[in-house]
CSV table of C-alpha atoms and ligand atoms in Angstrom, one decimal:
chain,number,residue,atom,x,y,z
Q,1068,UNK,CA,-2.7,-27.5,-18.7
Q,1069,UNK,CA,-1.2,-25.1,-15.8
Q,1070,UNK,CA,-2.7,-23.1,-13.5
Q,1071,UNK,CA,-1.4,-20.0,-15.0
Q,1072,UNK,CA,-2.6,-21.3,-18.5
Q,1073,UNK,CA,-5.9,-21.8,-17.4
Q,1074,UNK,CA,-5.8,-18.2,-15.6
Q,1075,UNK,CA,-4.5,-17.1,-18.4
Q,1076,UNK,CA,-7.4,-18.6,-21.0
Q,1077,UNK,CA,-10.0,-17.3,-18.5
Q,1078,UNK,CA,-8.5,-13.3,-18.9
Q,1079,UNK,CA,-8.7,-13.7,-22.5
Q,1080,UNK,CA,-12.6,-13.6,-22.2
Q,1081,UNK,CA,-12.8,-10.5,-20.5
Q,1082,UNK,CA,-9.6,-8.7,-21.4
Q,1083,UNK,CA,-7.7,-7.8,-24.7
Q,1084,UNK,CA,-5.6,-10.4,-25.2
Q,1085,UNK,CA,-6.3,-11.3,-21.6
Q,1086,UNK,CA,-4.1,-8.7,-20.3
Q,1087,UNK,CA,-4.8,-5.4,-18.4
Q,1088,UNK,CA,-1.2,-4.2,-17.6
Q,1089,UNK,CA,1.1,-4.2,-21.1
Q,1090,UNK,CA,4.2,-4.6,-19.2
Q,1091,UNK,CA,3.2,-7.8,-18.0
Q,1092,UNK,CA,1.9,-9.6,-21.5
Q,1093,UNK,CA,3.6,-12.4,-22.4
Q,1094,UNK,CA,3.5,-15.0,-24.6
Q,1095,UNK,CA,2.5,-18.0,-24.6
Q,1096,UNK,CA,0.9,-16.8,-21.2
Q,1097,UNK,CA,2.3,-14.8,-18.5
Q,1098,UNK,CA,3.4,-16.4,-14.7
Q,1099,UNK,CA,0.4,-15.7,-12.3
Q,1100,UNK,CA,1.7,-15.0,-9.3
Q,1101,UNK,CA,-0.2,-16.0,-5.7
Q,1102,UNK,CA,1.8,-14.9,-2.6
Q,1103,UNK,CA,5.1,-13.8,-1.7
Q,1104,UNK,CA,7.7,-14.1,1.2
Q,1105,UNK,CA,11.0,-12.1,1.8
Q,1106,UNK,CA,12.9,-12.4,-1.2
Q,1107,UNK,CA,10.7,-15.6,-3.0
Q,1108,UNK,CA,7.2,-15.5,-4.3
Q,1109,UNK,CA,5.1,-18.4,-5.7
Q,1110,UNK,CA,3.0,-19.0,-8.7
Q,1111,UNK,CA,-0.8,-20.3,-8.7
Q,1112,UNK,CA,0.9,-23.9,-9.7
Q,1113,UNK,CA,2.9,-24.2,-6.4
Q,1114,UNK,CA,6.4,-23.0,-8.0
Q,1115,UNK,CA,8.6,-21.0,-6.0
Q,1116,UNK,CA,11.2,-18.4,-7.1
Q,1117,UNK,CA,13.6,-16.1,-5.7
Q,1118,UNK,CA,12.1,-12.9,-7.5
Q,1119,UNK,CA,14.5,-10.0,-8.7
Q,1120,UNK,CA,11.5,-8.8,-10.5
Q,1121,UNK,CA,10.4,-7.0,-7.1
Q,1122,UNK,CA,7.3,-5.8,-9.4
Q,1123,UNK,CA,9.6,-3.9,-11.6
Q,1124,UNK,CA,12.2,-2.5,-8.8
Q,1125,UNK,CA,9.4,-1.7,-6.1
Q,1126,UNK,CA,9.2,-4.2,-3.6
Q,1127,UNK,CA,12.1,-3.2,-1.6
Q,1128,UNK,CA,12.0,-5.0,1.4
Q,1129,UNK,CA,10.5,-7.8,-1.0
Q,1130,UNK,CA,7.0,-9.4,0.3
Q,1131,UNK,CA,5.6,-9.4,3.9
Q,1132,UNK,CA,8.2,-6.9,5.6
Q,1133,UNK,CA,6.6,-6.6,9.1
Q,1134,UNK,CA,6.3,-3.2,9.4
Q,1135,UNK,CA,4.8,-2.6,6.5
Q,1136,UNK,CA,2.3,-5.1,6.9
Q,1137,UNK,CA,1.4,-4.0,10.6
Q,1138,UNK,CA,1.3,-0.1,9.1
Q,1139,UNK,CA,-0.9,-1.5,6.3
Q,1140,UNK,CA,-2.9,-3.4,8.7
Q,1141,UNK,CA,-3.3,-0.5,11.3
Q,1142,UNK,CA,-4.8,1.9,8.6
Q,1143,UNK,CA,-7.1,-0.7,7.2
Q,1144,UNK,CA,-8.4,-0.6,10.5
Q,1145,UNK,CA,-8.9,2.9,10.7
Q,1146,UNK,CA,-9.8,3.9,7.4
Q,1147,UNK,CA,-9.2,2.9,3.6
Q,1148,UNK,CA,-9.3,6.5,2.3
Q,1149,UNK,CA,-11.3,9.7,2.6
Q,1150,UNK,CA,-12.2,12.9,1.5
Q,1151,UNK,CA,-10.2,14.7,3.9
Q,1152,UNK,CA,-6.4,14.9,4.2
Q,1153,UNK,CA,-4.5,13.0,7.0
Q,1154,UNK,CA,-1.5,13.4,9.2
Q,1155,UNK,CA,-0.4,10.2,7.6
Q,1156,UNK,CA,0.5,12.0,4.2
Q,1157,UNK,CA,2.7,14.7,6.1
Q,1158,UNK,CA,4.7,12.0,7.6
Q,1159,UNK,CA,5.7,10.7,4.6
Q,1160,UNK,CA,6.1,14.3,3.3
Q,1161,UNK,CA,8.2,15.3,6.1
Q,1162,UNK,CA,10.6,11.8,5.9
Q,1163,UNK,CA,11.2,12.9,1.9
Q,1164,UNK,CA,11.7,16.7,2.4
Q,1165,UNK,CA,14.3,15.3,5.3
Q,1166,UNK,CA,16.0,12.7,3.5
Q,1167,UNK,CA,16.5,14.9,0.3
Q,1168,UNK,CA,18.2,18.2,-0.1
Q,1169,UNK,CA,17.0,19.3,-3.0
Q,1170,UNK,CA,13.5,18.4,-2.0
Q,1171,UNK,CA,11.8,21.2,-0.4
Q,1172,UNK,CA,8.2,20.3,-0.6
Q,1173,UNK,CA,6.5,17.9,-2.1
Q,1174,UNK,CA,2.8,16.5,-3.6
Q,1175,UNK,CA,1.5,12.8,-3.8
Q,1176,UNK,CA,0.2,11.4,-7.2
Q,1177,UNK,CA,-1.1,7.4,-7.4
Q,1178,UNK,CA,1.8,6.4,-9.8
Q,1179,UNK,CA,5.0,7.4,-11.3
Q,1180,UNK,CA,3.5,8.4,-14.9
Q,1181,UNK,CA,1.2,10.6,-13.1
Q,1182,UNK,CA,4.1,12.3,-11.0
Q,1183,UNK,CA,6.2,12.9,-14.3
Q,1184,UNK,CA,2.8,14.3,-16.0
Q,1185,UNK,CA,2.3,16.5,-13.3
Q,1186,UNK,CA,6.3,17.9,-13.0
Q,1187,UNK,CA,5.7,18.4,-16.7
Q,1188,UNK,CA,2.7,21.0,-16.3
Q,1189,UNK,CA,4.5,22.3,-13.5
Q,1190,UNK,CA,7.8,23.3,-15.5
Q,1191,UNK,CA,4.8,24.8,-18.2
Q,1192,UNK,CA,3.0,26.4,-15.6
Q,1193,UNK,CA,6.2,28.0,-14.2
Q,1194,UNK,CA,8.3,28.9,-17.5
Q,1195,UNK,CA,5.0,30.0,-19.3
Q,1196,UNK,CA,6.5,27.5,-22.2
Q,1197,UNK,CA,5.4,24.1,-24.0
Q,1198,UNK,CA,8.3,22.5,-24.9
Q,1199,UNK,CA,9.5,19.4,-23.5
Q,1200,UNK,CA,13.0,17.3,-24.2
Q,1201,UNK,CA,13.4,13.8,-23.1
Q,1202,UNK,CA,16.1,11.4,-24.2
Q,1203,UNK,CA,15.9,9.1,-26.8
Q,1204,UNK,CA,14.6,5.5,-25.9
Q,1205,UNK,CA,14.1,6.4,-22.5
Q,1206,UNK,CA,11.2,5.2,-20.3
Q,1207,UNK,CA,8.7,8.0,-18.7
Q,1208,UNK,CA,5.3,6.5,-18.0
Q,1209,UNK,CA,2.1,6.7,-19.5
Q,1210,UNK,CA,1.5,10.3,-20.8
Q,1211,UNK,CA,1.6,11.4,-24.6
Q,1212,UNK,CA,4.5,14.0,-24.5
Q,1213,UNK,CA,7.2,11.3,-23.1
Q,1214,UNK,CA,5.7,8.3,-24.7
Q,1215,UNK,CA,7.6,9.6,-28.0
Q,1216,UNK,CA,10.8,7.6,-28.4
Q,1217,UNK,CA,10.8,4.8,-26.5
Q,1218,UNK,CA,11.4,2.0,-28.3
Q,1219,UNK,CA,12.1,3.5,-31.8
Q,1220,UNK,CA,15.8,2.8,-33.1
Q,1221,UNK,CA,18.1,4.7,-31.9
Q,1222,UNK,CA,18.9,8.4,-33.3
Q,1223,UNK,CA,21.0,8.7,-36.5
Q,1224,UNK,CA,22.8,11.7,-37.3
Q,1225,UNK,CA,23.0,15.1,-36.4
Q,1226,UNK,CA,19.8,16.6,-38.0
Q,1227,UNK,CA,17.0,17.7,-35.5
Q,1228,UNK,CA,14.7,14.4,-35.6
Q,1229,UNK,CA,11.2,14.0,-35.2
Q,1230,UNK,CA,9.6,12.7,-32.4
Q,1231,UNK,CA,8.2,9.3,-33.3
Q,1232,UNK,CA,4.8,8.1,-31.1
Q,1233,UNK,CA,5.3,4.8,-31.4
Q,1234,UNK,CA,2.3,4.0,-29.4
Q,1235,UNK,CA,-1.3,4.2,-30.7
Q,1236,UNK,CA,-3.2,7.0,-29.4
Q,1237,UNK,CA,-0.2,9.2,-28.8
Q,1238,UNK,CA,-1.7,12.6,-29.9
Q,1239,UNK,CA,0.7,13.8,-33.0
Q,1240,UNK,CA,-0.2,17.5,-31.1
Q,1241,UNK,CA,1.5,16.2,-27.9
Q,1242,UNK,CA,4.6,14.7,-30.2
Q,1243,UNK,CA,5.0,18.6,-31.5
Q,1244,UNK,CA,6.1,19.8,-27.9
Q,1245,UNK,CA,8.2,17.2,-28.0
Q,1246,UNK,CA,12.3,17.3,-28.2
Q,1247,UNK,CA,14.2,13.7,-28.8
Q,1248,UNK,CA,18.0,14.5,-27.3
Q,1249,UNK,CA,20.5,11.3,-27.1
Q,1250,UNK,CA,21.7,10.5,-23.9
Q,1251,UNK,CA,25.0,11.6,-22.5
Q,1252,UNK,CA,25.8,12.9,-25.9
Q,1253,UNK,CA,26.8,16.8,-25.0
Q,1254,UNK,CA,27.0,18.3,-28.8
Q,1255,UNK,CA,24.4,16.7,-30.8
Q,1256,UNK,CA,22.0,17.8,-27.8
Q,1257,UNK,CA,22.8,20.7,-27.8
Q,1258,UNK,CA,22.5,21.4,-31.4
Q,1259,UNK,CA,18.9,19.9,-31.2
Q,1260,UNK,CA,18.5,22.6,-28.2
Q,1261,UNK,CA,19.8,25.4,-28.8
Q,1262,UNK,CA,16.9,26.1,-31.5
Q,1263,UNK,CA,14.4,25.9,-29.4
Q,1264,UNK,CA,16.0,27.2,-25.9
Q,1265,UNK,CA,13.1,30.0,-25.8
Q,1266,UNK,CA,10.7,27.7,-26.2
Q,1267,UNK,CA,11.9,25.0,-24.1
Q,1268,UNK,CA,9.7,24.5,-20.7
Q,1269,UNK,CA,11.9,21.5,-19.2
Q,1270,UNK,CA,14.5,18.6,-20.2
Q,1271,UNK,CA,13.0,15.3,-18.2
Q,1272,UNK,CA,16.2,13.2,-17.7
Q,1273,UNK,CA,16.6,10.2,-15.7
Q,1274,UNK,CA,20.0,9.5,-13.9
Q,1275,UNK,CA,20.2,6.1,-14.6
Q,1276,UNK,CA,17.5,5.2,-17.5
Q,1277,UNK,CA,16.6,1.8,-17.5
Q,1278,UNK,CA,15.7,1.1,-21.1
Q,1279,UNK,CA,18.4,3.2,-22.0
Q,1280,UNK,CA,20.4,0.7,-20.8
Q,1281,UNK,CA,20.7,1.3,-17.2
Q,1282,UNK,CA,23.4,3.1,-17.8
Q,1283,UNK,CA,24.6,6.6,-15.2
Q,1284,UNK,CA,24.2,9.8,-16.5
Q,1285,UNK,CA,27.7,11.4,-17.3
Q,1286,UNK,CA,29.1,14.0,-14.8
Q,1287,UNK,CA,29.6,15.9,-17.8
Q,1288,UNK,CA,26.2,15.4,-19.4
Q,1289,UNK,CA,24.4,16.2,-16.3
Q,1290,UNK,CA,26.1,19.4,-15.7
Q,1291,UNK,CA,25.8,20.5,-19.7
Q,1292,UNK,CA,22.0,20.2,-18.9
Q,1293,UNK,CA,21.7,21.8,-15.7
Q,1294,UNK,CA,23.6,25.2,-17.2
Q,1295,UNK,CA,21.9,25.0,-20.3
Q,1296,UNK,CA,18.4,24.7,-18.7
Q,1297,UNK,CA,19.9,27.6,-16.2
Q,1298,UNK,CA,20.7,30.0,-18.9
Q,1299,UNK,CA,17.4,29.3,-20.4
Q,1300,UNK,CA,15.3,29.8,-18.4
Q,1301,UNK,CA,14.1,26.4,-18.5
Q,1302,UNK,CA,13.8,23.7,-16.0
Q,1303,UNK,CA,15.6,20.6,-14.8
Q,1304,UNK,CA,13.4,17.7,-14.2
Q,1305,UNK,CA,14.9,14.3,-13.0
Q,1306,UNK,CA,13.0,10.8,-13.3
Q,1307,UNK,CA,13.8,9.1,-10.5
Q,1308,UNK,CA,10.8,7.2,-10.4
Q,1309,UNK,CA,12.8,3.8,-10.6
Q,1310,UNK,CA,16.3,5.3,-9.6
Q,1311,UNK,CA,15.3,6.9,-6.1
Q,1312,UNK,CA,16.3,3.5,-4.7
Q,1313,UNK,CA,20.1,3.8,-5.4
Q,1314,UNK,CA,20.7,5.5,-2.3
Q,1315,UNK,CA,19.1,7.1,1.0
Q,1316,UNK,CA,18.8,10.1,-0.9
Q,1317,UNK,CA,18.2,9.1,-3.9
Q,1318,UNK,CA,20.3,8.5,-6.8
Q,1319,UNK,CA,23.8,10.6,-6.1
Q,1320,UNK,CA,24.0,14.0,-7.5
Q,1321,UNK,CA,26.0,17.2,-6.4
Q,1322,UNK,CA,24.8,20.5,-5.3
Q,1323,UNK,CA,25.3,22.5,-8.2
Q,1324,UNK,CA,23.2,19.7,-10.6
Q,1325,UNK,CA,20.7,19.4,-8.5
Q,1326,UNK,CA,17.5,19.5,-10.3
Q,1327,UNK,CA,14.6,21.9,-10.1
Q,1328,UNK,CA,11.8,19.3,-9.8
Q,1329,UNK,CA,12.0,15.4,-9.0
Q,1330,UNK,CA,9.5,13.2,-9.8
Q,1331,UNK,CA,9.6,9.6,-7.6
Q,1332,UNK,CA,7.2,7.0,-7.3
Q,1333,UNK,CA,7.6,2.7,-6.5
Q,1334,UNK,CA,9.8,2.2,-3.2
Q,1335,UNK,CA,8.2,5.1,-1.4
Q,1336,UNK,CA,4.7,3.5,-1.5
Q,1337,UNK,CA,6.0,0.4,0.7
Q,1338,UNK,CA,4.1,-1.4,-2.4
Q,1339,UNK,CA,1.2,0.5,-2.5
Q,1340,UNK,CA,0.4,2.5,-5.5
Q,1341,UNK,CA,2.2,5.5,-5.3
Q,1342,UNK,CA,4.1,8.9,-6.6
Q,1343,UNK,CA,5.5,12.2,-6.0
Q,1344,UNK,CA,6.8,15.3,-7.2
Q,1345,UNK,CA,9.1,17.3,-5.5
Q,1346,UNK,CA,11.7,20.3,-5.7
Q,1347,UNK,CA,12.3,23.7,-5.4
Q,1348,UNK,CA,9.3,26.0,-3.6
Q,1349,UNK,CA,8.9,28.3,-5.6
Q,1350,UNK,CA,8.2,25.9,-8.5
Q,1351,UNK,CA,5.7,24.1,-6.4
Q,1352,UNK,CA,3.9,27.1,-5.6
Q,1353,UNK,CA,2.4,26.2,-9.1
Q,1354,UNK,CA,0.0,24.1,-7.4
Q,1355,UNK,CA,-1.4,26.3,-4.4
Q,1356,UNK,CA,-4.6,26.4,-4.5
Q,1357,UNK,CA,-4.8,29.8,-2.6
Q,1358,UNK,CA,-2.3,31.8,-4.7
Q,1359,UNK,CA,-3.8,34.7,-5.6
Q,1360,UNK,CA,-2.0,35.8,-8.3
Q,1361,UNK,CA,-3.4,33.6,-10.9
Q,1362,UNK,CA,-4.9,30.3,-11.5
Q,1363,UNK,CA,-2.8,27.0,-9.7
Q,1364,UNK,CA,-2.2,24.2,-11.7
Q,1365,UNK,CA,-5.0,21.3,-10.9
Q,1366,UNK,CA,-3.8,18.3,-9.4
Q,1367,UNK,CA,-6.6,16.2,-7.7
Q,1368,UNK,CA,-7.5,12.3,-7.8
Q,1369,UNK,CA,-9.6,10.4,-5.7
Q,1370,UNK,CA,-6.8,8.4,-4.5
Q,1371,UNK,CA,-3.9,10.4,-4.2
Q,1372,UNK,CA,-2.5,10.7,-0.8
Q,1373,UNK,CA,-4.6,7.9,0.2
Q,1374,UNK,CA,-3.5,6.9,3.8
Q,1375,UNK,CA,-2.9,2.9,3.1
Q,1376,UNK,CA,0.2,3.6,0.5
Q,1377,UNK,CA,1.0,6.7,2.9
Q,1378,UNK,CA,1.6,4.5,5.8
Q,1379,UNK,CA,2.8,1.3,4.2
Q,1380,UNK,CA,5.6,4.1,2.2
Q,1381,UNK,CA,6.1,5.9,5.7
Q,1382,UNK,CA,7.3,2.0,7.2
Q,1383,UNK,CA,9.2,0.8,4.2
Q,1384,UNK,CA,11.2,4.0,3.9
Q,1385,UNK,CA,11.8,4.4,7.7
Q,1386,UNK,CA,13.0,0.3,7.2
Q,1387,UNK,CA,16.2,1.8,5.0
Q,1388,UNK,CA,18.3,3.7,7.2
Q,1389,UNK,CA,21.1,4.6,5.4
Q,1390,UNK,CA,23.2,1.2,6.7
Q,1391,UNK,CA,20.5,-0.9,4.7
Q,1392,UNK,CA,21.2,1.1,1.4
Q,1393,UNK,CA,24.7,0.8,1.7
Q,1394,UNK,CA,24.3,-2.8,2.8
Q,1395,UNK,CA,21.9,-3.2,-0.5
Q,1396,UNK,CA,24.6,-1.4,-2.8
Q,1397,UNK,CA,27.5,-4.0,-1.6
Q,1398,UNK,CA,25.2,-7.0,-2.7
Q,1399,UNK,CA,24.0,-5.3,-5.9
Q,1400,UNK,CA,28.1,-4.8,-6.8
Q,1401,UNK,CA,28.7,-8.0,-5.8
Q,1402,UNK,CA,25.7,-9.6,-7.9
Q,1403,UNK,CA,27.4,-7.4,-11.2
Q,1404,UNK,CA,30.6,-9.0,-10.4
Q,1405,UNK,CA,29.4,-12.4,-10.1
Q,1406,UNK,CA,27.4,-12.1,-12.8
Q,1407,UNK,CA,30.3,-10.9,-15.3
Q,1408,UNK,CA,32.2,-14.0,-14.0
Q,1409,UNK,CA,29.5,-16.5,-15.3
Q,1410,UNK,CA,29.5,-15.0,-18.7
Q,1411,UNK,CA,33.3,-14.9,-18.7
Q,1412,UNK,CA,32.9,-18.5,-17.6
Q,1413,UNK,CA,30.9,-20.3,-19.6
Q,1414,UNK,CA,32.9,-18.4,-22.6
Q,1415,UNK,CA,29.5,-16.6,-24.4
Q,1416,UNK,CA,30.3,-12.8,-24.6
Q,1417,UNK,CA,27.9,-10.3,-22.5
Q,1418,UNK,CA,27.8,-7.6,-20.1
Q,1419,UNK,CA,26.2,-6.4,-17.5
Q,1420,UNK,CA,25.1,-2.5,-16.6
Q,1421,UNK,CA,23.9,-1.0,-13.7
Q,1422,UNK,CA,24.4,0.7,-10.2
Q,1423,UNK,CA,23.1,0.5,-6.3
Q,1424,UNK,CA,20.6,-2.6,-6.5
Q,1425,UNK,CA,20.3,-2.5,-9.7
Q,1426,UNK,CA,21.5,-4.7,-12.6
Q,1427,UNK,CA,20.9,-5.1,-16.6
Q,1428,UNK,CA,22.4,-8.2,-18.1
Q,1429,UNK,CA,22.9,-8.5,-21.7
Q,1430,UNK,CA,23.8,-11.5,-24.3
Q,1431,UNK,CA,26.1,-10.1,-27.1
Q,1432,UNK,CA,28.1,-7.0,-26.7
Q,1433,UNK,CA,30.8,-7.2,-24.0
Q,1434,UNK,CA,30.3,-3.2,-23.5
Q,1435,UNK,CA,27.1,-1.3,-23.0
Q,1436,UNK,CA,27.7,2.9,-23.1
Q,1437,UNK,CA,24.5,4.0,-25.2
Q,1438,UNK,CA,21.1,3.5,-26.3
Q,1439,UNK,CA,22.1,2.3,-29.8
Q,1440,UNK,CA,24.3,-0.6,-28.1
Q,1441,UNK,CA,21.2,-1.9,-26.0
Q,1442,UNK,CA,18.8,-1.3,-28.8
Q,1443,UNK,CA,21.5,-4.1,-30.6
Q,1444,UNK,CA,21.5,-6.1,-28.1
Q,1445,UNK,CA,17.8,-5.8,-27.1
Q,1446,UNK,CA,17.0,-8.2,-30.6
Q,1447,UNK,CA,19.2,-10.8,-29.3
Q,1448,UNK,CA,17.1,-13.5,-28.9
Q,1449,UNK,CA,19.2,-15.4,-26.6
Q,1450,UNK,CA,18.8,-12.9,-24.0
Q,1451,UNK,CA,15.0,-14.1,-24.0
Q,1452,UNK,CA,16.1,-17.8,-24.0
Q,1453,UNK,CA,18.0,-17.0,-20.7
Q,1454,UNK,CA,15.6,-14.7,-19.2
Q,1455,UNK,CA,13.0,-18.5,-19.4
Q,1456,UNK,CA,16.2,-20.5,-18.7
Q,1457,UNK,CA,16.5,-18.7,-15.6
Q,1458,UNK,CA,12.5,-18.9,-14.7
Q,1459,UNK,CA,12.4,-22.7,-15.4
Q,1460,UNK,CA,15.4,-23.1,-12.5
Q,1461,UNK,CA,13.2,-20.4,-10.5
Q,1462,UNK,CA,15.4,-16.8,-10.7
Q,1463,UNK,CA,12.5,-14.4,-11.7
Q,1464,UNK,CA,13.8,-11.7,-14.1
Q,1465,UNK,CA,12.2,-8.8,-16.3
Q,1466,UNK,CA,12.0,-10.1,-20.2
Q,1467,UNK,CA,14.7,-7.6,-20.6
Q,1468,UNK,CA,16.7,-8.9,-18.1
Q,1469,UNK,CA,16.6,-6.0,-15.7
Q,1470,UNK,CA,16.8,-7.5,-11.6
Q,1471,UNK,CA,16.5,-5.3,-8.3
Q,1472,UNK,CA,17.7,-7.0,-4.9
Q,1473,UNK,CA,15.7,-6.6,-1.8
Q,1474,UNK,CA,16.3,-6.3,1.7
Q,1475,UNK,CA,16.1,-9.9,2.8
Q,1476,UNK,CA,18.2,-11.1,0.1
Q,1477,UNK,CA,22.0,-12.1,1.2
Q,1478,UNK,CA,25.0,-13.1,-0.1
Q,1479,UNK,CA,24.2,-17.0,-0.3
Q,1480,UNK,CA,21.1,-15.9,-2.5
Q,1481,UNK,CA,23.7,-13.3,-5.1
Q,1482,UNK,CA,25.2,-16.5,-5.2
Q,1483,UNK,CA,22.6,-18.5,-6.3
Q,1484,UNK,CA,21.6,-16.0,-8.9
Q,1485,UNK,CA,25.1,-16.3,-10.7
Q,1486,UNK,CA,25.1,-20.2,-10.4
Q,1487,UNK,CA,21.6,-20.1,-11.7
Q,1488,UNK,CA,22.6,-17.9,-14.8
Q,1489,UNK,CA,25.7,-19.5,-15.6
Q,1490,UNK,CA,24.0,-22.9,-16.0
Q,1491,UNK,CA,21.4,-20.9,-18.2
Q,1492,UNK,CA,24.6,-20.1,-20.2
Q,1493,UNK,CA,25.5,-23.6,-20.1
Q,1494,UNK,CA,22.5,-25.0,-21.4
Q,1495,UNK,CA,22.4,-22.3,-24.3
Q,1496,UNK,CA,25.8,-23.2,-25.2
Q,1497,UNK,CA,24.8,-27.0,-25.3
Q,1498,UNK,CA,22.3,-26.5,-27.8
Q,1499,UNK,CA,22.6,-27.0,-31.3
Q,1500,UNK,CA,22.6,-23.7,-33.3
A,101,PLP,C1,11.8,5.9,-15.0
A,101,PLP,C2,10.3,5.7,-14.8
A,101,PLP,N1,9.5,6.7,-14.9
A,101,PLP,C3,8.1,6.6,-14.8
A,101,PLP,C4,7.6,5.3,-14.6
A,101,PLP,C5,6.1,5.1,-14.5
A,101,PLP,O1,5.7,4.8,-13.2
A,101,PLP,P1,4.4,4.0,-12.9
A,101,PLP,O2,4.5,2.7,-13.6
A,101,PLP,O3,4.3,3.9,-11.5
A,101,PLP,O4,3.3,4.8,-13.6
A,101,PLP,C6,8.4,4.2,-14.5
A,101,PLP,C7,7.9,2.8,-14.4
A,101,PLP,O5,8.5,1.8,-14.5
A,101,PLP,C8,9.8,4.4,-14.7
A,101,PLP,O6,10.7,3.3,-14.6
């Protein structure tokens, strides 16, 4: 039996099914992990792989970046956390509020669910409203009112639909503030919308929606939203929990689309747990603790701000100047490029979506442009069968075959990821049917 089997039998006494994160539960057992370095990390049997997994897009500068690890070390010595606040949360403030333009100030949360739940009461606080729109099949976090419509098939139709929580323990009261709109599609969102335009706090959109498909948000979309939600009274809230790494400022957006409030959360902790919310003052005066005018929106935690993932965010961030984004972006093209050719080359039809450092393959379709084409593709269990291929000749991918380059990652390792997936291709094509 493997070390990661035996790990694995020895969770399942003291876990549910053995497993305390559900994005991490696989069967037969999951891939325990044991140390990382640069751009490979190794498994509690001895295997080594060159990870695109980065713990789902985080690890930036991949594992042991130096300056992170003297930051981290440096606060350890000074203190793990307190009840105070420190300078140390400022710096990172300051280095976010500079980087972004549409940031003006900004407040810590311990993850990226927590940062969209709290931009959420925000936009209620502010707007006086309940309502909440988020796309259809797109990914959020942990908190009842986005959890509707994540994995449900896509929309049919033109009807308004219901919001489906296909999670237990989703509160059917949270699912009724709750608007399902499909992504980059302009009139049937706006018919589900427009009903409810008085009542509609925010629209939570992210620019370039993983699940969705990792596919951009359309020029045309995005600006649809941000008049509507102008003219409405209602707020603009982007998800770029995951996408704040396609560029030095974020994911690219123009002056009159920028949004009203921003969560963020993964690169910015340098690793650490981490999140934020961020945008336009006057919105963020919802949380003051000494307005005076009437009672702030609560947002506490015994953790937040803590000073380890303030420092080791304040070195991983300062480590991408805008050079090593750029230098990031030409990899990630190139990897989408190379990765095209090996499905073009071994003859089986797929594609491959994303942007920045960011990639989505898929087994199938030769085109993905919506939520309905992934969720097709999505049940094609030969995207699995690669994902494994690709682990057994040590390229670490999500299950849904999502990757994210880091900093020490060249050109001779892109390459090595398109070899490595076009033998996977091979060997699939080998096999009986
Ligand atoms: C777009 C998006 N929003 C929110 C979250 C939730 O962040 P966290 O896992 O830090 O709670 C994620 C996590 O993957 C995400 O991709």
């Amino acid at each position: 039996m493997s070390l990661s089997h035996a790990a694995y039998r020895r969770a399942l006494r003291v876990m549910p099914g053995g497993n305390t994160r559900t994005s991490n539960f696989e069967k037969p057992h999951p891939t325990y992990l044991v140390c990382g370095s640069g751009a490979y990390v190794t498994d509690v049997d001895g295997r080594r792989y060159l990870d695109f997994q980065n713990n789902f897009t985080t690890l930036i500068h991949g594992y042991g970046h130096p300056s992170v690890v003297d930051a981290i070390r440096r606060q350890a010595g000074l203190g793990l956390s307190f009840a105070g606040p420190t300078v140390a949360e400022i710096e990172l403030a300051e280095l976010l509020v500079e980087r972004v333009s549409y940031f003006e100030q900004i407040r810590f949360t311990n993850t990226g669910s927590e940062a969209v739940m709290i931009a959420i009461k925000a936009a209620r606080a502010y707007t006086g409203r309940d309502l909440i729109a988020k796309c259809d099949g797109a990914y959020h976090g942990n908190y009842d009112v986005v959890e509707a419509n994540v994995t449900t098939p896509p929309l049919a139709g033109t009807e308004r639909p219901t919001p489906k929580g296909e999670h237990s323990g989703v509160a059917r009261s949270a699912l009724s503030d709750c608007l399902i709109i499909p992504f980059n599609d302009i009139e049937r969102t706006r018919k589900i919308i427009e009903s409810a335009a008085d009542r509609l706090a925010a629209i939570v959109v992210d620019p370039l929606p993983s699940r969705i498909g990792l596919i951009a948000i359309s020029a045309d979309y995005l600006t649809f939203l941000r008049n509507f939600t102008l003219r409405n009274s209602s707020l603009l809230i982007f998800d770029q929990v995951l996408s704040f790494r396609l560029g030095y400022g974020g994911a690219p957006v123009a002056k009159p689309n920028f949004p009203d409030l921003c969560a963020i959360g993964k690169i910015i902790g340098g690793g650490l747990p981490i999140g934020a919310v961020a945008g336009r003052t006057d919105i963020m005066a919802v949380f003051d603790p000494a307005r005076a005018d009437r009672a702030c929106v609560i947002h506490s935690g015994t953790f937040t701000a803590n000073p380890l993932s303030m420092a080791a965010g304040l070195a991983a961030m300062t480590a991408l100047p805008r050079s090593e984004f750029d230098r990031l972006n030409v990899l990630g093209a190139q990897a989408r490029s190379l990765i095209a050719e090996a499905f073009a080359s071994v003859g089986i039809k797929g594609t491959v979506t994303g942007e920045g450092s960011l990639f989505r393959l898929f087994v199938g379709p030769e085109q993905v442009a919506s939520y309905a084409d992934t969720f097709a593709a999505a049940h094609d269990p030969r995207l699995r069968s690669i994902v494994a291929r690709m682990r057994e000749r040590k390229v670490l991918l999500s299950s849904i075959g999502l990757g994210a380059l880091s900093t020490p990652m060249t050109g001779t390792d892109i390459a090595y990821l398109a070899e490595t997936l076009e033998e996977a291709l091979r060997s699939l094509k080998s096999e009986p049917t």
